XYZ file of C-alpha atoms in Angstrom:
415
model
C 19.368 19.708 -11.960
C 19.897 21.406 -15.262
C 18.608 25.033 -15.438
C 17.468 25.422 -19.037
C 14.633 27.184 -20.909
C 11.223 25.504 -20.393
C 8.413 24.790 -22.845
C 4.814 23.780 -22.075
C 2.276 22.069 -24.367
C -1.183 20.546 -23.869
C -2.544 17.209 -25.007
C -6.017 15.655 -24.583
C -6.831 12.029 -24.699
C -9.765 9.702 -24.058
C -9.491 8.034 -20.656
C -11.065 4.995 -18.946
C -11.126 5.193 -15.140
C -11.757 2.261 -12.901
C -13.148 3.117 -9.463
C -13.729 0.646 -6.637
C -16.017 -2.334 -7.197
C -19.598 -1.478 -7.036
C -19.190 1.718 -8.984
C -19.381 1.884 -12.727
C -16.172 2.624 -14.735
C -15.888 6.120 -16.055
C -15.015 7.242 -19.581
C -13.992 10.840 -20.095
C -11.320 13.156 -21.521
C -8.120 14.116 -19.803
C -6.339 17.356 -20.688
C -2.849 17.789 -19.378
C -0.009 20.259 -19.863
C 3.545 18.961 -19.840
C 6.344 21.467 -19.027
C 9.983 20.402 -19.831
C 13.193 22.053 -20.966
C 13.308 22.836 -24.732
C 17.011 21.947 -24.885
C 19.484 20.103 -22.644
C 22.661 18.048 -22.833
C 23.551 14.381 -22.298
C 24.183 13.912 -18.517
C 21.741 16.596 -17.415
C 18.978 15.618 -14.991
C 15.901 17.674 -15.928
C 12.563 18.230 -14.182
C 9.294 17.760 -15.929
C 5.865 18.941 -14.636
C 2.457 17.386 -15.413
C -0.442 19.911 -14.921
C -4.004 18.702 -15.010
C -5.940 21.226 -17.140
C -8.979 18.910 -16.932
C -9.420 15.599 -15.150
C -11.404 12.834 -16.803
C -14.465 13.429 -14.621
C -16.023 15.352 -11.749
C -16.383 14.502 -8.079
C -19.354 12.166 -7.558
C -22.527 13.909 -6.546
C -22.293 11.980 -3.191
C -19.951 13.755 -0.781
C -17.864 16.861 -0.465
C -14.122 16.115 -0.536
C -12.269 17.949 2.169
C -9.212 20.197 1.599
C -5.959 18.300 0.955
C -7.567 14.937 0.648
C -6.696 14.085 -2.987
C -3.305 13.103 -4.413
C -2.372 12.265 -8.001
C 0.405 10.042 -9.313
C 1.222 8.743 -12.754
C 3.540 7.839 -15.572
C 5.063 9.976 -18.304
C 6.694 8.027 -21.200
C 9.878 9.190 -22.794
C 10.635 7.962 -26.324
C 12.886 8.770 -29.205
C 16.578 9.098 -28.432
C 15.867 7.650 -24.957
C 12.988 5.370 -23.889
C 11.916 5.135 -20.310
C 8.975 5.629 -17.918
C 9.157 8.676 -15.716
C 7.330 8.325 -12.314
C 5.319 11.422 -11.621
C 3.900 12.343 -8.212
C 1.935 15.289 -6.879
C 1.325 16.549 -3.362
C -1.926 15.972 -1.492
C -2.986 19.576 -2.043
C -6.489 20.578 -3.222
C -9.166 23.039 -2.262
C -12.454 21.592 -0.888
C -14.286 19.961 -3.743
C -18.072 19.986 -3.486
C -20.347 17.219 -4.652
C -20.521 17.239 -8.374
C -17.647 19.740 -8.672
C -14.689 19.620 -10.937
C -11.783 17.452 -9.637
C -8.886 19.742 -8.845
C -5.619 17.868 -8.843
C -2.196 19.101 -7.912
C 0.642 19.369 -10.408
C 2.821 16.246 -10.644
C 6.628 16.405 -10.980
C 9.271 13.928 -12.026
C 12.940 13.906 -13.079
C 14.762 12.418 -16.106
C 18.448 11.928 -16.531
C 19.322 12.314 -20.223
C 21.557 9.578 -21.576
C 21.645 9.993 -25.378
C 21.667 12.845 -27.869
C 18.697 13.575 -30.120
C 15.026 14.277 -29.648
C 13.282 12.917 -26.554
C 9.427 13.113 -26.686
C 7.228 13.080 -23.508
C 3.794 11.502 -23.554
C 1.281 11.273 -20.707
C 0.209 7.751 -19.799
C -1.866 6.172 -16.941
C -2.498 8.021 -13.719
C -4.021 7.320 -10.327
C -6.156 9.582 -8.245
C -6.068 8.795 -4.449
C -8.891 10.336 -2.477
C -9.413 9.656 1.206
C -7.409 6.440 1.038
C -9.143 5.108 -2.143
C -7.643 4.798 -5.624
C -9.131 5.372 -9.065
C -6.939 3.990 -11.874
C -7.123 5.928 -15.177
C -5.650 4.788 -18.463
C -5.626 6.198 -22.010
C -7.978 4.362 -24.437
C -6.390 5.821 -27.570
C -2.911 6.631 -28.867
C -1.752 9.802 -27.023
C 0.213 12.405 -28.854
C 3.518 13.691 -27.386
C 3.100 16.872 -25.286
C 6.739 18.082 -25.251
C 10.005 17.410 -26.933
C 13.535 17.887 -25.475
C 16.329 18.461 -27.874
C 19.321 16.704 -26.270
C 22.829 17.687 -27.382
C 26.071 15.940 -26.772
C 27.494 16.474 -23.303
C 30.790 18.138 -22.702
C 32.763 15.474 -20.956
C 30.100 14.285 -18.546
C 29.783 10.563 -18.087
C 26.738 9.173 -19.977
C 25.920 6.525 -17.436
C 23.203 4.159 -18.791
C 21.315 4.324 -15.451
C 18.408 6.823 -15.393
C 16.706 7.988 -12.227
C 13.323 7.569 -13.808
C 13.536 3.815 -14.664
C 11.793 1.739 -12.008
C 13.940 -1.258 -12.788
C 17.090 0.580 -11.766
C 15.972 1.288 -8.243
C 14.465 -2.170 -7.871
C 17.574 -4.167 -8.891
C 19.741 -3.582 -5.745
C 17.012 -4.802 -3.406
C 16.934 -8.150 -5.176
C 20.275 -9.074 -3.717
C 19.183 -8.000 -0.224
C 16.137 -10.165 0.111
C 17.449 -13.764 0.289
C 18.542 -13.470 3.894
C 15.133 -13.024 5.472
C 13.355 -15.187 2.849
C 14.169 -18.471 4.624
C 12.367 -19.600 7.755
C 14.971 -20.241 10.428
C 14.633 -22.875 13.045
C 15.999 -23.010 16.607
C 18.887 -25.394 15.574
C 20.410 -23.232 12.833
C 22.786 -21.362 15.014
C 23.141 -23.886 17.766
C 21.468 -24.725 20.977
C 22.231 -21.370 22.540
C 20.060 -19.365 20.200
C 17.479 -17.219 21.889
C 16.256 -14.857 19.117
C 14.428 -16.254 16.096
C 13.528 -14.107 13.052
C 10.737 -15.316 10.749
C 10.383 -14.555 7.092
C 7.971 -11.955 5.827
C 4.962 -13.520 4.164
C 2.142 -11.975 2.084
C -1.270 -12.880 3.543
C -4.486 -12.126 1.626
C -7.391 -11.439 3.907
C -11.167 -11.360 3.442
C -12.503 -8.972 6.027
C -16.092 -8.851 7.317
C -16.386 -5.179 8.050
C -19.382 -3.014 9.200
C -19.705 -1.830 5.642
C -19.547 -5.198 3.891
C -16.807 -7.572 2.693
C -13.358 -6.065 2.084
C -10.076 -7.476 0.706
C -6.775 -6.733 2.308
C -3.287 -8.131 1.709
C -0.559 -7.679 4.283
C 3.134 -8.504 4.588
C 3.478 -10.129 8.015
C 6.510 -11.374 9.981
C 6.500 -13.508 13.139
C 9.587 -13.278 15.430
C 10.254 -15.069 18.693
C 12.511 -14.676 21.725
C 13.066 -17.764 23.959
C 12.182 -17.183 27.586
C 12.804 -20.382 29.523
C 10.641 -23.080 27.839
C 8.276 -20.456 26.276
C 8.654 -17.945 23.511
C 7.759 -14.162 23.474
C 6.185 -13.602 20.061
C 6.206 -10.366 18.107
C 4.074 -10.092 14.989
C 5.121 -7.295 12.649
C 3.269 -5.819 9.727
C 4.872 -4.204 6.744
C 4.777 -0.443 7.354
C 1.460 1.069 6.242
C 1.433 3.010 3.029
C -2.211 4.035 3.619
C -3.153 7.536 4.680
C -5.931 7.991 7.181
C -9.306 8.822 5.528
C -10.387 10.863 8.560
C -9.325 12.352 11.868
C -8.879 9.424 14.171
C -8.925 9.973 17.989
C -6.337 8.426 20.269
C -7.077 4.965 21.723
C -9.618 4.193 19.112
C -7.991 1.394 17.003
C -6.880 -1.865 18.448
C -5.710 -4.959 16.495
C -5.277 -8.613 17.553
C -4.440 -11.938 15.880
C -4.593 -15.636 16.495
C -1.243 -17.063 15.358
C -1.787 -20.532 13.988
C 0.390 -23.412 15.179
C 1.357 -26.346 13.064
C 3.863 -29.113 12.662
C 4.015 -31.077 15.928
C 1.943 -28.550 17.843
C -1.617 -27.447 17.411
C -3.962 -24.639 18.320
C -3.482 -20.866 18.239
C -1.603 -18.179 20.183
C -3.339 -14.883 20.866
C -1.330 -11.770 20.268
C -2.433 -8.199 20.417
C -1.232 -4.636 19.878
C -1.824 -1.375 21.744
C -4.267 1.159 20.690
C -3.063 4.248 18.865
C -1.500 6.451 21.512
C -1.966 9.622 19.556
C -4.625 11.082 17.373
C -4.150 10.514 13.663
C -4.960 13.408 11.400
C -6.688 12.953 8.074
C -4.100 12.357 5.419
C -1.434 11.219 7.848
C -0.059 7.598 7.432
C -1.532 4.944 9.696
C 1.291 2.978 11.427
C 0.639 -0.581 12.344
C 1.809 -1.502 15.900
C 3.536 -4.755 16.714
C 1.355 -7.483 18.148
C 2.806 -9.408 21.046
C 1.941 -12.543 23.070
C 3.504 -15.587 24.652
C 3.785 -19.095 23.046
C 4.015 -21.920 25.496
C 4.788 -25.061 23.510
C 2.410 -28.030 23.921
C 4.516 -30.510 21.988
C 8.148 -31.616 21.552
C 9.393 -31.473 18.028
C 9.272 -28.942 15.202
C 6.443 -26.367 15.402
C 5.417 -23.824 12.758
C 3.873 -20.403 13.277
C 1.635 -18.759 10.644
C -0.490 -15.598 10.607
C -4.156 -16.342 11.334
C -7.427 -14.494 11.963
C -7.204 -10.704 12.579
C -9.667 -8.798 14.709
C -9.676 -5.042 14.518
C -11.694 -2.842 16.786
C -11.966 0.741 15.400
C -14.110 3.657 16.447
C -16.638 1.251 18.148
C -16.793 -1.183 15.286
C -15.358 -4.711 14.973
C -13.863 -6.139 11.785
C -12.859 -9.836 11.435
C -10.351 -10.766 8.756
C -9.833 -14.354 7.809
C -6.883 -15.342 5.652
C -7.781 -16.724 2.232
C -4.532 -18.663 2.588
C -1.628 -18.553 5.015
C 2.076 -19.278 4.997
C 4.556 -20.352 7.680
C 6.597 -17.444 8.871
C 8.668 -19.159 11.604
C 9.710 -22.721 12.625
C 10.821 -23.476 16.092
C 12.298 -26.624 17.716
C 10.160 -26.879 20.850
C 9.955 -28.820 24.088
C 6.546 -29.539 25.547
C 5.665 -27.424 28.588
C 3.008 -28.311 31.104
C -0.216 -26.538 30.144
C 1.190 -25.705 26.796
C -0.581 -24.913 23.520
C -1.199 -28.450 22.239
C -4.987 -28.818 22.180
C -5.436 -25.131 21.629
C -4.681 -23.161 24.802
C -3.498 -19.632 24.073
C -1.412 -17.225 26.099
C -1.988 -13.527 26.452
C -4.618 -12.112 28.668
C -5.756 -15.408 29.993
C -7.923 -16.158 26.975
C -7.975 -19.615 25.578
C -8.594 -21.001 22.129
C -10.854 -23.814 21.318
C -9.261 -27.192 21.274
C -7.034 -27.583 18.291
C -8.947 -25.190 16.093
C -7.107 -23.599 13.301
C -7.440 -19.987 12.315
C -6.559 -20.695 8.730
C -8.846 -21.438 5.912
C -11.050 -18.449 6.374
C -13.897 -18.036 4.022
C -12.697 -16.993 0.567
C -14.073 -13.980 -1.171
C -17.166 -14.401 -3.178
C -17.662 -11.380 -5.329
C -15.671 -9.294 -2.807
C -13.810 -6.356 -4.192
C -10.236 -5.343 -3.774
C -9.604 -2.310 -1.618
C -7.129 -0.929 -4.021
C -9.769 0.716 -6.081
C -10.515 4.335 -5.801
C -12.675 7.349 -5.851
C -15.648 7.232 -8.119
C -15.412 9.697 -10.882
C -19.063 10.180 -11.659
C -22.276 10.337 -9.768
C -22.896 6.632 -8.840
C -25.336 4.849 -6.640
C -25.016 6.295 -3.131
C -24.455 2.966 -1.430
C -21.623 2.054 -3.731
C -19.849 5.355 -3.278
C -20.326 5.411 0.394
C -18.825 1.958 0.736
C -15.925 2.901 -1.500
C -15.073 5.976 0.572
C -15.741 4.343 3.947
C -18.433 6.910 4.883
C -21.682 6.662 6.727
C -24.183 9.498 6.721
C -21.460 11.798 5.450
C -19.169 11.048 8.441
C -15.825 9.354 7.918
C -15.690 5.921 9.634
C -12.301 4.097 9.753
C -12.854 0.520 8.711
C -10.678 -1.879 10.632
C -9.885 -3.630 7.353
C -8.464 -0.401 5.931
C -5.741 -0.360 8.612
C -4.284 -3.498 7.113
C -4.674 -2.604 3.436
C -1.402 -2.128 1.521
C -0.637 -0.983 -1.917
C 0.224 -3.861 -4.347
C 3.911 -4.372 -4.856
C 5.009 -2.062 -2.004
C 6.483 -3.461 1.158
C 8.464 -1.902 3.886
C 9.990 -3.600 6.901
């Protein structure tokens, strides 16, 4: 990281912020200060800092935000001798913010590797405010002036590689070559009759969840794996690792998920799988990990059977949330041999529970006017019901929605 003299400059711009559905959009003014080196050389990697002098709005006059519950992220645009987007991120650090108080956002930082001589200007762009697991997306509504300029000189022998650490496309490219392997749904015959372990492909499943606080939308990457045990299969349903932080302190043994895996092809019915409750308490702001769901599939037909994610049921803090897939996709295909008392006709496995004959868990009710959960904190005093729903709060007390456990940021997946 280059150690060079720094400069700081402010810029203000009109901003349009979109909170969760049910809360009116916000129009305000953002004032930010950008700190960057005044001079540098080609090949240097420099740090830039985005400081919020004034956020576009205040905390809604609805609820106090606790300490360290708000985290900003955004994009700083570099132009001139070098054009790229710089990803900026700040820590989840803030004082307690009272109802109606000024939003206090931590400084965001990012790095830029300089690749060409000349002047590089830095201009603030869109940013996101994450508060208690909800997002507000804020974008400029006017042309924003540059806040800082780096004078980049020719390097002294350093290799001006065209790759910059700040360009999202550079980090995304290597993963493209790594995805084809799990993207096909293997069957039991692909590696011969002696195969016992079967890995399904990861599929994105959009859910409409009927929660205690109304309808919620959630999209989850889900993968179904199987291990042959005699004529049956031990199933493991894996969720992409959660990128959601807990909106409140969650006691141990208070969140329990389960699912009905949908059978298709030559077999019919569902297979019940479930996961353990959280073994340890989860502190507010900590990530919520999604446990594996397990159960046993006893084939009820001979032939080729498909397995797809179905209805989710989440019990959390004394509430029950039911999530039905708007659509589903096959994660795994197995060559099966009918077993006595198997799943054809709908019998399930774990815990002695049984499904109704041949009923499918797919085709859950589609959303009608439902809102996506990747909205965010309201930025002005809005109707109390809307803000309470957005923040997942009842009577000022945080309540973990079962749907929230399975909510993932768009475009982010981890296995």
